Coordinates of C-alpha atoms in Angstrom, one line a residue:
M258 CA -6.5 -68.9 -12.2
S259 CA -9.6 -69.8 -10.0
D260 CA -12.7 -72.1 -10.4
H261 CA -14.5 -69.9 -8.0
D262 CA -15.9 -66.7 -9.9
D263 CA -18.5 -66.3 -7.2
V264 CA -15.8 -65.0 -4.9
P265 CA -15.1 -61.3 -5.9
S266 CA -11.6 -60.1 -6.0
L267 CA -11.4 -57.3 -3.5
T268 CA -8.2 -55.7 -4.6
P269 CA -8.3 -55.1 -8.4
R270 CA -6.5 -51.8 -8.2
L271 CA -4.0 -52.4 -5.4
P272 CA -0.3 -52.8 -6.1
W273 CA 0.8 -56.3 -7.0
W274 CA 2.7 -56.8 -3.7
V275 CA -0.6 -56.0 -1.7
A276 CA -3.2 -57.4 -4.1
R277 CA -4.9 -60.7 -3.4
P278 CA -2.9 -63.2 -5.2
S279 CA -5.7 -65.9 -5.6
D280 CA -9.4 -65.8 -5.3
D281 CA -9.5 -69.4 -4.2
R282 CA -11.8 -69.7 -1.2
L283 CA -9.4 -72.0 0.6
F284 CA -6.6 -69.5 0.3
I285 CA -8.7 -66.6 1.5
V286 CA -10.0 -68.5 4.4
Y287 CA -6.4 -69.8 5.2
A288 CA -4.8 -66.3 5.1
R289 CA -7.5 -64.9 7.5
A290 CA -7.0 -67.8 9.8
Y291 CA -3.3 -67.4 9.8
A292 CA -3.7 -63.5 10.6
V293 CA -6.0 -64.5 13.6
A294 CA -3.3 -67.2 15.0
T295 CA -0.6 -64.6 14.5
I296 CA -2.4 -62.0 16.7
L297 CA -3.4 -64.5 19.2
R298 CA 0.3 -65.7 19.4
L299 CA 1.4 -62.3 20.3
T300 CA -1.0 -62.2 23.3
L301 CA 1.3 -64.8 25.0
P302 CA 3.4 -63.2 27.9
D303 CA 6.8 -63.2 26.2
A304 CA 5.3 -61.0 23.3
M305 CA 4.1 -58.6 26.1
Q306 CA 7.7 -57.5 26.7
T307 CA 8.6 -53.9 25.5
S308 CA 11.6 -55.6 23.6
W309 CA 9.2 -57.4 21.3
L310 CA 7.5 -54.2 20.2
P311 CA 9.1 -54.1 16.8
A312 CA 8.4 -57.7 16.1
T313 CA 4.8 -57.3 17.4
V314 CA 4.1 -54.3 15.4
T315 CA 5.6 -55.8 12.2
Q316 CA 3.6 -59.1 12.6
S317 CA 0.4 -57.3 13.6
V318 CA 0.5 -55.1 10.5
G319 CA 1.2 -58.2 8.3
A320 CA -1.7 -59.9 10.0
L321 CA -3.9 -57.1 9.0
V322 CA -2.8 -57.2 5.5
L323 CA -3.3 -61.0 5.3
A324 CA -6.7 -60.6 6.8
A325 CA -7.7 -57.9 4.0
T326 CA -6.0 -59.4 1.1
G327 CA -3.7 -62.2 1.6
G328 CA -1.1 -60.2 -0.3
L329 CA 2.6 -60.6 -0.4
L330 CA 3.3 -57.7 1.8
G331 CA 1.5 -59.5 4.7
W332 CA 3.5 -62.8 4.3
V333 CA 6.7 -60.7 4.2
L334 CA 5.8 -58.8 7.3
C335 CA 4.8 -61.8 9.2
A336 CA 7.8 -63.7 8.2
S337 CA 10.1 -60.9 9.1
G338 CA 8.6 -60.4 12.5
G339 CA 8.7 -63.9 13.3
L340 CA 12.2 -64.4 12.1
G341 CA 13.2 -61.4 14.3
A342 CA 11.6 -62.8 17.2
I343 CA 13.2 -66.1 16.9
A344 CA 16.7 -64.7 16.2
F345 CA 16.9 -61.8 18.6
L346 CA 14.0 -62.2 21.3
E347 CA 14.5 -65.7 22.4
D348 CA 11.2 -67.0 21.0
Q349 CA 11.5 -70.8 21.7
L350 CA 8.0 -71.9 20.5
T351 CA 7.4 -74.6 17.9
Q352 CA 4.3 -72.7 16.9
S353 CA 6.4 -69.8 15.9
A354 CA 8.7 -71.9 13.8
Y355 CA 5.6 -73.4 12.1
L356 CA 4.1 -70.0 11.4
L357 CA 7.3 -68.7 9.9
A358 CA 7.7 -71.9 7.7
C359 CA 4.3 -71.4 6.4
A360 CA 4.8 -67.6 5.7
L361 CA 8.0 -68.3 3.9
A362 CA 6.3 -71.1 1.9
A363 CA 3.7 -68.6 0.9
I364 CA 6.4 -66.2 -0.3
G365 CA 7.9 -69.1 -2.1
C366 CA 4.7 -69.9 -3.8
F367 CA 4.2 -66.3 -4.8
L368 CA 7.5 -66.2 -6.7
G369 CA 7.6 -67.4 -10.2
P370 CA 5.3 -66.5 -13.4
A371 CA 2.4 -64.4 -12.6
S372 CA 0.2 -66.5 -14.8
G373 CA 0.5 -69.5 -12.4
R374 CA 0.4 -67.5 -9.2
G375 CA -3.3 -68.1 -8.4
D376 CA -2.9 -71.8 -8.6
R377 CA 0.4 -71.8 -6.8
M378 CA -1.1 -69.9 -3.8
G379 CA -4.5 -71.3 -4.0
R380 CA -3.6 -75.0 -4.3
G381 CA 0.1 -75.4 -3.9
L382 CA 0.4 -73.4 -0.7
P383 CA -2.4 -75.4 1.3
Q384 CA -0.7 -78.6 0.1
T385 CA 2.7 -77.4 1.6
V386 CA 0.8 -76.4 4.8
R387 CA -0.7 -79.9 5.2
V388 CA 2.7 -81.5 4.9
L389 CA 4.2 -79.1 7.4
T390 CA 1.2 -79.8 9.8
V391 CA 1.8 -83.5 9.6
L392 CA 5.5 -82.9 10.2
V393 CA 4.8 -81.1 13.4
Y394 CA 2.6 -83.9 14.9
L395 CA 5.0 -86.4 13.6
L396 CA 8.1 -84.9 15.1
A397 CA 6.4 -84.1 18.4
G398 CA 5.7 -87.9 18.7
F399 CA 9.1 -89.0 17.6
H400 CA 10.9 -86.9 20.2
K401 CA 8.7 -88.5 22.8
L402 CA 10.2 -91.9 22.0
N403 CA 12.5 -91.7 24.9
A404 CA 13.0 -93.5 28.1
D405 CA 12.0 -90.6 30.3
F406 CA 8.7 -89.8 28.6
L407 CA 7.8 -93.6 29.1
N408 CA 8.8 -93.2 32.8
P409 CA 5.5 -92.3 34.7
A410 CA 7.7 -90.9 37.7
V411 CA 9.0 -88.0 35.4
S412 CA 6.8 -88.2 32.2
C413 CA 5.4 -84.9 31.1
A414 CA 2.2 -86.9 30.4
N415 CA 1.9 -87.8 34.1
A416 CA 3.3 -84.3 35.1
G417 CA 0.4 -82.4 33.3
L418 CA -2.2 -84.6 35.0
R419 CA -0.5 -84.4 38.3
A420 CA -0.8 -80.5 38.0
L421 CA -4.4 -81.1 37.9
A422 CA -4.5 -83.4 41.0
T423 CA -2.4 -80.9 43.1
H424 CA -3.6 -77.3 42.3
G425 CA -5.6 -77.7 39.0
Q426 CA -8.8 -78.9 40.5
R427 CA -11.4 -76.8 42.3
S428 CA -12.6 -80.1 43.8
P429 CA -11.3 -83.7 43.6
L430 CA -13.3 -84.5 40.4
L431 CA -10.5 -86.6 39.0
P432 CA -8.9 -88.7 41.7
E433 CA -5.1 -89.1 42.3
M434 CA -5.2 -92.8 41.4
V435 CA -6.6 -92.0 37.9
L436 CA -4.3 -89.1 37.3
S437 CA -1.3 -91.1 38.4
W438 CA -2.1 -94.1 36.2
P439 CA 1.4 -95.5 34.8
H440 CA 0.2 -96.1 31.3
W441 CA -0.8 -92.4 30.5
P442 CA 2.6 -91.9 28.7
K443 CA 2.0 -94.9 26.5
L444 CA -1.5 -93.9 25.8
F445 CA -0.5 -90.3 24.9
L446 CA 2.4 -91.4 22.8
A447 CA 0.4 -93.9 20.8
A448 CA -2.3 -91.1 20.0
E449 CA 0.4 -88.6 19.0
L450 CA 2.1 -91.1 16.7
G451 CA -1.1 -92.2 15.4
L452 CA -2.5 -88.8 14.4
P453 CA -0.2 -88.1 11.5
W454 CA -1.1 -91.4 10.0
L455 CA -4.8 -90.8 10.4
V456 CA -4.2 -87.4 8.8
L457 CA -2.9 -88.9 5.7
W458 CA -5.4 -91.6 5.6
R459 CA -8.6 -89.6 6.4
P460 CA -7.8 -85.9 6.8
R461 CA -11.0 -84.7 7.7
P462 CA -11.9 -86.9 10.5
A463 CA -8.3 -86.5 11.6
V464 CA -9.1 -82.8 12.1
V465 CA -11.8 -83.7 14.5
A466 CA -9.5 -86.1 16.4
L467 CA -6.8 -83.3 16.5
A468 CA -9.1 -80.9 18.0
A469 CA -10.0 -83.5 20.8
F470 CA -6.4 -84.1 21.3
H471 CA -5.6 -80.4 21.9
L472 CA -8.4 -79.9 24.4
P473 CA -6.3 -81.4 27.4
L474 CA -3.2 -79.7 26.2
T475 CA -5.0 -76.4 26.1
I476 CA -6.4 -76.9 29.5
I477 CA -3.2 -77.7 31.1
F478 CA -0.1 -76.4 29.1
A479 CA -0.5 -74.6 25.9
P480 CA -3.2 -71.8 25.3
S481 CA -2.3 -70.8 21.7
F482 CA -0.8 -73.9 20.3
A483 CA -4.3 -75.3 19.0
I484 CA -5.3 -71.9 17.6
T485 CA -2.0 -72.0 15.5
M486 CA -2.5 -75.5 14.4
M487 CA -6.1 -74.6 13.2
T488 CA -4.6 -72.9 10.3
G489 CA -3.1 -76.3 9.3
W490 CA -6.5 -78.0 10.0
I491 CA -8.2 -75.6 7.6
C492 CA -6.0 -76.8 4.8
L493 CA -6.5 -80.3 5.9
L494 CA -10.3 -79.9 5.4
G495 CA -9.9 -78.6 2.0
E496 CA -12.5 -76.3 0.2
R497 CA -15.2 -79.0 0.5
G498 CA -14.5 -79.4 4.1
I499 CA -14.6 -75.7 5.0
T500 CA -17.6 -75.5 2.8
A501 CA -19.2 -78.2 4.9
V502 CA -18.1 -76.6 8.1
A503 CA -19.4 -73.2 7.0
S504 CA -22.8 -74.7 6.0
T505 CA -23.2 -76.2 9.3
L506 CA -22.2 -73.0 11.2
R507 CA -24.8 -71.0 9.3
K508 CA -27.7 -73.3 10.1
K509 CA -26.7 -74.4 13.6
W510 CA -24.4 -71.7 15.0
P511 CA -26.6 -70.8 18.1
T512 CA -26.6 -74.6 19.1
I513 CA -23.0 -75.0 18.3
V514 CA -22.0 -72.0 20.5
G515 CA -24.3 -73.1 23.2
V516 CA -23.1 -76.8 23.4
G517 CA -19.5 -75.7 23.2
L518 CA -19.7 -73.2 26.0
I519 CA -21.1 -75.8 28.3
P520 CA -17.8 -77.7 28.6
A521 CA -15.9 -74.5 28.5
I522 CA -17.7 -73.1 31.5
A523 CA -17.4 -76.3 33.3
S524 CA -13.6 -76.4 32.6
T525 CA -13.4 -72.8 33.9
W526 CA -15.2 -73.6 37.0
T527 CA -13.4 -77.0 37.7
F528 CA -9.8 -76.5 36.4
F529 CA -7.2 -74.1 37.4
P530 CA -9.8 -71.5 38.9
A531 CA -7.2 -68.9 39.6
R532 CA -6.5 -68.6 35.9
T533 CA -9.8 -66.8 35.1
A534 CA -8.2 -63.6 37.0
S535 CA -4.5 -64.1 35.9
D536 CA -5.0 -65.3 32.3
P537 CA -8.5 -64.5 31.0
D538 CA -7.3 -64.7 27.3
W539 CA -6.5 -68.4 28.1
R540 CA -10.1 -69.0 29.0
V541 CA -11.2 -67.4 25.8
K542 CA -9.0 -69.5 23.6
E543 CA -10.0 -72.6 25.4
A544 CA -13.7 -71.7 24.8
L545 CA -12.9 -71.2 21.2
L546 CA -11.3 -74.5 20.8
W547 CA -14.4 -76.2 22.5
C548 CA -16.7 -74.4 20.0
V549 CA -14.5 -75.3 17.0
F550 CA -14.6 -79.1 18.2
V551 CA -18.4 -79.1 18.5
A552 CA -18.6 -77.5 15.0
L553 CA -16.3 -80.1 13.5
V554 CA -18.2 -83.0 15.1
A555 CA -21.6 -81.4 13.8
A556 CA -20.2 -80.8 10.5
W557 CA -18.9 -84.4 10.3
W558 CA -22.2 -85.8 11.3
Q559 CA -24.2 -83.7 8.7
H560 CA -21.7 -84.2 5.9
R561 CA -20.4 -87.7 6.3
D562 CA -19.7 -88.3 2.7
V563 CA -17.5 -85.2 2.4
F564 CA -15.5 -86.1 5.5
A565 CA -15.0 -89.6 4.3
D566 CA -13.2 -88.4 1.2
R567 CA -9.4 -88.1 0.9
D568 CA -9.6 -85.4 -1.8
P569 CA -7.4 -82.7 0.1
W570 CA -4.4 -84.9 -0.8
R571 CA -5.5 -85.7 -4.3
G572 CA -5.0 -83.3 -7.3
P573 CA -2.0 -81.7 -8.9
N574 CA 0.3 -79.5 -6.7
P575 CA 1.5 -76.5 -8.8
A576 CA 4.1 -75.8 -6.2
R577 CA 5.7 -79.2 -5.8
S578 CA 9.2 -77.7 -5.4
V579 CA 8.1 -75.4 -2.7
T580 CA 6.5 -78.3 -0.7
G581 CA 9.6 -80.4 -1.2
I582 CA 12.1 -77.9 -0.2
F583 CA 10.2 -76.6 3.0
A584 CA 9.1 -80.3 4.0
L585 CA 12.8 -81.4 3.9
A586 CA 14.1 -78.2 5.7
F587 CA 11.3 -78.5 8.5
C588 CA 12.2 -82.2 8.9
L589 CA 16.0 -81.5 9.0
H590 CA 15.5 -78.7 11.6
G591 CA 13.3 -80.9 13.7
L592 CA 16.0 -83.5 13.9
T593 CA 18.7 -81.0 15.0
P594 CA 18.5 -82.1 18.7
Y595 CA 20.2 -85.3 18.0
L596 CA 23.0 -83.5 16.3
G597 CA 23.4 -81.2 19.4
L598 CA 22.8 -78.3 17.1
G599 CA 19.3 -77.1 18.6
F600 CA 16.3 -78.1 20.9
H601 CA 13.6 -75.4 20.8
R602 CA 11.1 -74.9 18.0
T603 CA 11.8 -78.6 17.0
G604 CA 8.6 -80.0 18.5
A605 CA 10.5 -81.3 21.6
M606 CA 8.8 -79.3 24.2
L607 CA 7.2 -81.4 26.8
S608 CA 8.8 -84.4 25.3
N609 CA 11.4 -85.3 28.1
L610 CA 13.9 -85.5 25.5
R611 CA 17.7 -85.2 26.9
I612 CA 20.5 -84.5 24.4
D613 CA 23.0 -83.5 27.1
R614 CA 26.1 -85.7 27.6
G615 CA 25.6 -88.7 29.8
C616 CA 21.8 -88.0 29.8
E617 CA 20.8 -89.0 26.2
N618 CA 17.5 -91.0 26.3
H619 CA 16.1 -91.4 23.0
L620 CA 15.2 -95.0 22.2
L621 CA 16.1 -95.0 18.4
I622 CA 18.8 -92.3 17.9
P623 CA 22.3 -93.0 19.4
A624 CA 24.3 -90.4 21.0
S625 CA 27.2 -91.0 18.8
I626 CA 25.7 -89.1 15.8
R627 CA 25.9 -85.9 17.8
L628 CA 28.2 -83.2 16.3
A629 CA 28.4 -80.8 19.1
D630 CA 28.0 -80.7 22.9
P631 CA 25.1 -78.4 23.4
Y632 CA 25.7 -77.5 27.2
I633 CA 28.5 -76.4 29.6
V634 CA 28.6 -77.8 33.1
I635 CA 29.9 -75.3 35.7
E636 CA 31.6 -77.5 38.2
E637 CA 32.6 -74.6 40.6
I638 CA 31.9 -70.9 40.6
R639 CA 32.9 -68.5 43.4
F640 CA 31.2 -65.0 43.6
A641 CA 32.9 -62.3 45.8
P642 CA 31.7 -62.3 49.4
E643 CA 28.0 -60.9 49.7
R644 CA 27.8 -60.7 45.9
A645 CA 25.3 -63.6 45.7
V646 CA 22.4 -64.6 47.8
P647 CA 22.9 -67.8 49.7
G648 CA 22.4 -70.9 47.6
F649 CA 22.9 -69.1 44.2
E650 CA 26.3 -70.6 43.5
E651 CA 24.8 -74.0 44.0
D652 CA 22.0 -73.3 41.7
V653 CA 24.5 -72.1 39.0
E654 CA 26.6 -75.4 39.3
T655 CA 23.3 -77.4 39.3
R656 CA 22.1 -76.0 36.0
L657 CA 23.2 -76.9 32.4
W658 CA 24.4 -73.9 30.6
S659 CA 24.2 -73.3 26.6
M660 CA 26.9 -71.0 25.3
A661 CA 24.5 -68.3 24.7
A662 CA 22.8 -68.6 28.1
L663 CA 26.1 -68.3 29.8
W664 CA 27.2 -65.6 27.7
R665 CA 24.2 -63.6 28.7
A666 CA 24.5 -64.7 32.4
R667 CA 28.3 -63.5 32.2
A668 CA 27.4 -60.1 31.0
H669 CA 24.9 -59.7 33.8
W670 CA 27.2 -61.0 36.6
C671 CA 30.1 -59.0 35.5
A672 CA 28.0 -55.8 35.2
K673 CA 27.1 -56.1 38.7
H674 CA 30.2 -57.4 40.3
P675 CA 33.6 -56.0 39.2
E676 CA 35.6 -58.3 41.3
P677 CA 37.1 -61.4 39.6
L678 CA 34.8 -64.4 39.0
P679 CA 36.7 -67.8 38.9
I680 CA 35.0 -70.7 37.6
A681 CA 35.8 -74.2 36.6
A682 CA 33.7 -75.7 33.8
T683 CA 33.5 -78.7 31.4
H684 CA 32.5 -78.6 27.9
G685 CA 32.9 -81.3 25.1
G686 CA 34.6 -83.5 27.6
R687 CA 37.3 -80.9 28.4
R688 CA 37.7 -79.1 31.7
Y689 CA 38.3 -75.3 31.7
D690 CA 39.7 -73.4 34.9
I691 CA 39.2 -69.9 34.2
A692 CA 40.7 -67.4 36.8
N693 CA 38.3 -64.7 35.9
L694 CA 35.4 -65.2 33.7
C695 CA 34.8 -61.4 33.6
A696 CA 38.5 -60.6 32.2
P697 CA 38.6 -59.5 28.5
D698 CA 40.1 -62.8 27.7
G699 CA 38.3 -64.7 30.3
W700 CA 35.9 -66.3 27.7
P701 CA 37.6 -69.4 26.5
W702 CA 34.9 -70.3 23.8
S703 CA 33.8 -68.5 20.6
E704 CA 31.4 -65.6 21.0
P705 CA 27.9 -66.6 20.2
L706 CA 26.8 -65.0 16.9
L707 CA 23.2 -64.5 18.1
P708 CA 23.3 -64.4 22.0
H709 CA 19.5 -64.1 22.0
H710 CA 18.5 -66.8 19.7
R711 CA 17.6 -69.4 22.2
R712 CA 18.6 -72.8 20.8
F713 CA 18.7 -74.9 24.1
Q714 CA 16.7 -75.1 27.4
V715 CA 17.8 -72.7 30.0
N716 CA 16.2 -74.5 33.0
L717 CA 17.7 -78.0 32.7
T718 CA 20.0 -79.4 35.4
A719 CA 22.7 -82.2 35.0
R720 CA 20.6 -84.7 36.9
C721 CA 18.8 -87.5 34.9
P722 CA 16.2 -88.5 34.8
E723 CA 14.5 -85.1 35.6
A724 CA 10.9 -84.3 36.1
C725 CA 9.2 -82.6 33.1
I726 CA 10.2 -79.3 32.0
H727 CA 7.8 -77.0 30.2

């Protein structure tokens, strides 16, 4: 079962579906970190909507169970809430798909003979999470191998830095010349593609590099992504790694917190000053990341022999089938943009990747492998007089519409305006002239099975190249 008899089981009398399945220290730490990441993900603005309440409550209860015992019930509740948010609440974040995949993998490791459950959860699950973590970074880098990301005029790499130059700095600490450097996209891409290989070669130093890599992302774009990925970092550190970090924290925590808060406070003062009032939780997450980074550097310095070892990747994997199944499924899902079957939750956010007809821009994947046209182009739409604000029709005609997005918009438009709504649209190379989109037979395509399952971008225009879209 476990080599760590010094870690007492807290749940000897609980039902099997609540009790702790493994007393392995790495599993316990991972389950608690997963619980924290789940709760912090639910602080993002989309989860604050009342429609999210069932999913939020479900995941929150699951997180509490995981923090207490790591039992099956917690993984099932977190997976159920996460799946519901993705399927019915337009959750579009890669970190949500990652958390869902990890929860489902935990359920998969739980299944099987009870005699081997402790090893599957304590050793097999961390190995599966390690592989999924590598795939997140690898897919994110792969999607950025496109012409637009490498074009500094529209690249998301330059766009983020440009945001600092325009309204993100209290004073001109970083000059426009530095922030507009044309080679930032290449540098960022090299780092993102190099990190997965560093993880495979030296997982523990790679975790330090990943923390540093996430600092600018957290400051500019993504307040919770690093917190989510920390759950994977724990598995990459392995038991010896987390023991080393814990030892360093016990001895040096006042120094670590003090040193970590210095750049956090400086960043709070310097970058995006209005955020302190509008998004205070963002500031807290950034400060946490700074402290984690300092703790990792200190642990690396004090335990260089431990950090030099590759042992997290060594040893038997008692859940090889679970690891293989979820790695394959996650990888295939990550490649769905090139088939025209999806975009969100694949690691493609902030990648400048275009998959719409005529704007395909990936440098390695040809457009010919696409199985479906993901977007509808509205060539012309005419609302009844005084039924739309000036310029609204032009906005509708400029945007690209996924099937689900247009279905939702149709419901909104037709509920407000009973008059006929004529449109001319193109999809899959075919033109549709529709006399009244609001008529019972006015929808010429198949009805979306899950209209609130957001697979594609909703703020994309037919122009290309187009500036970075977050």
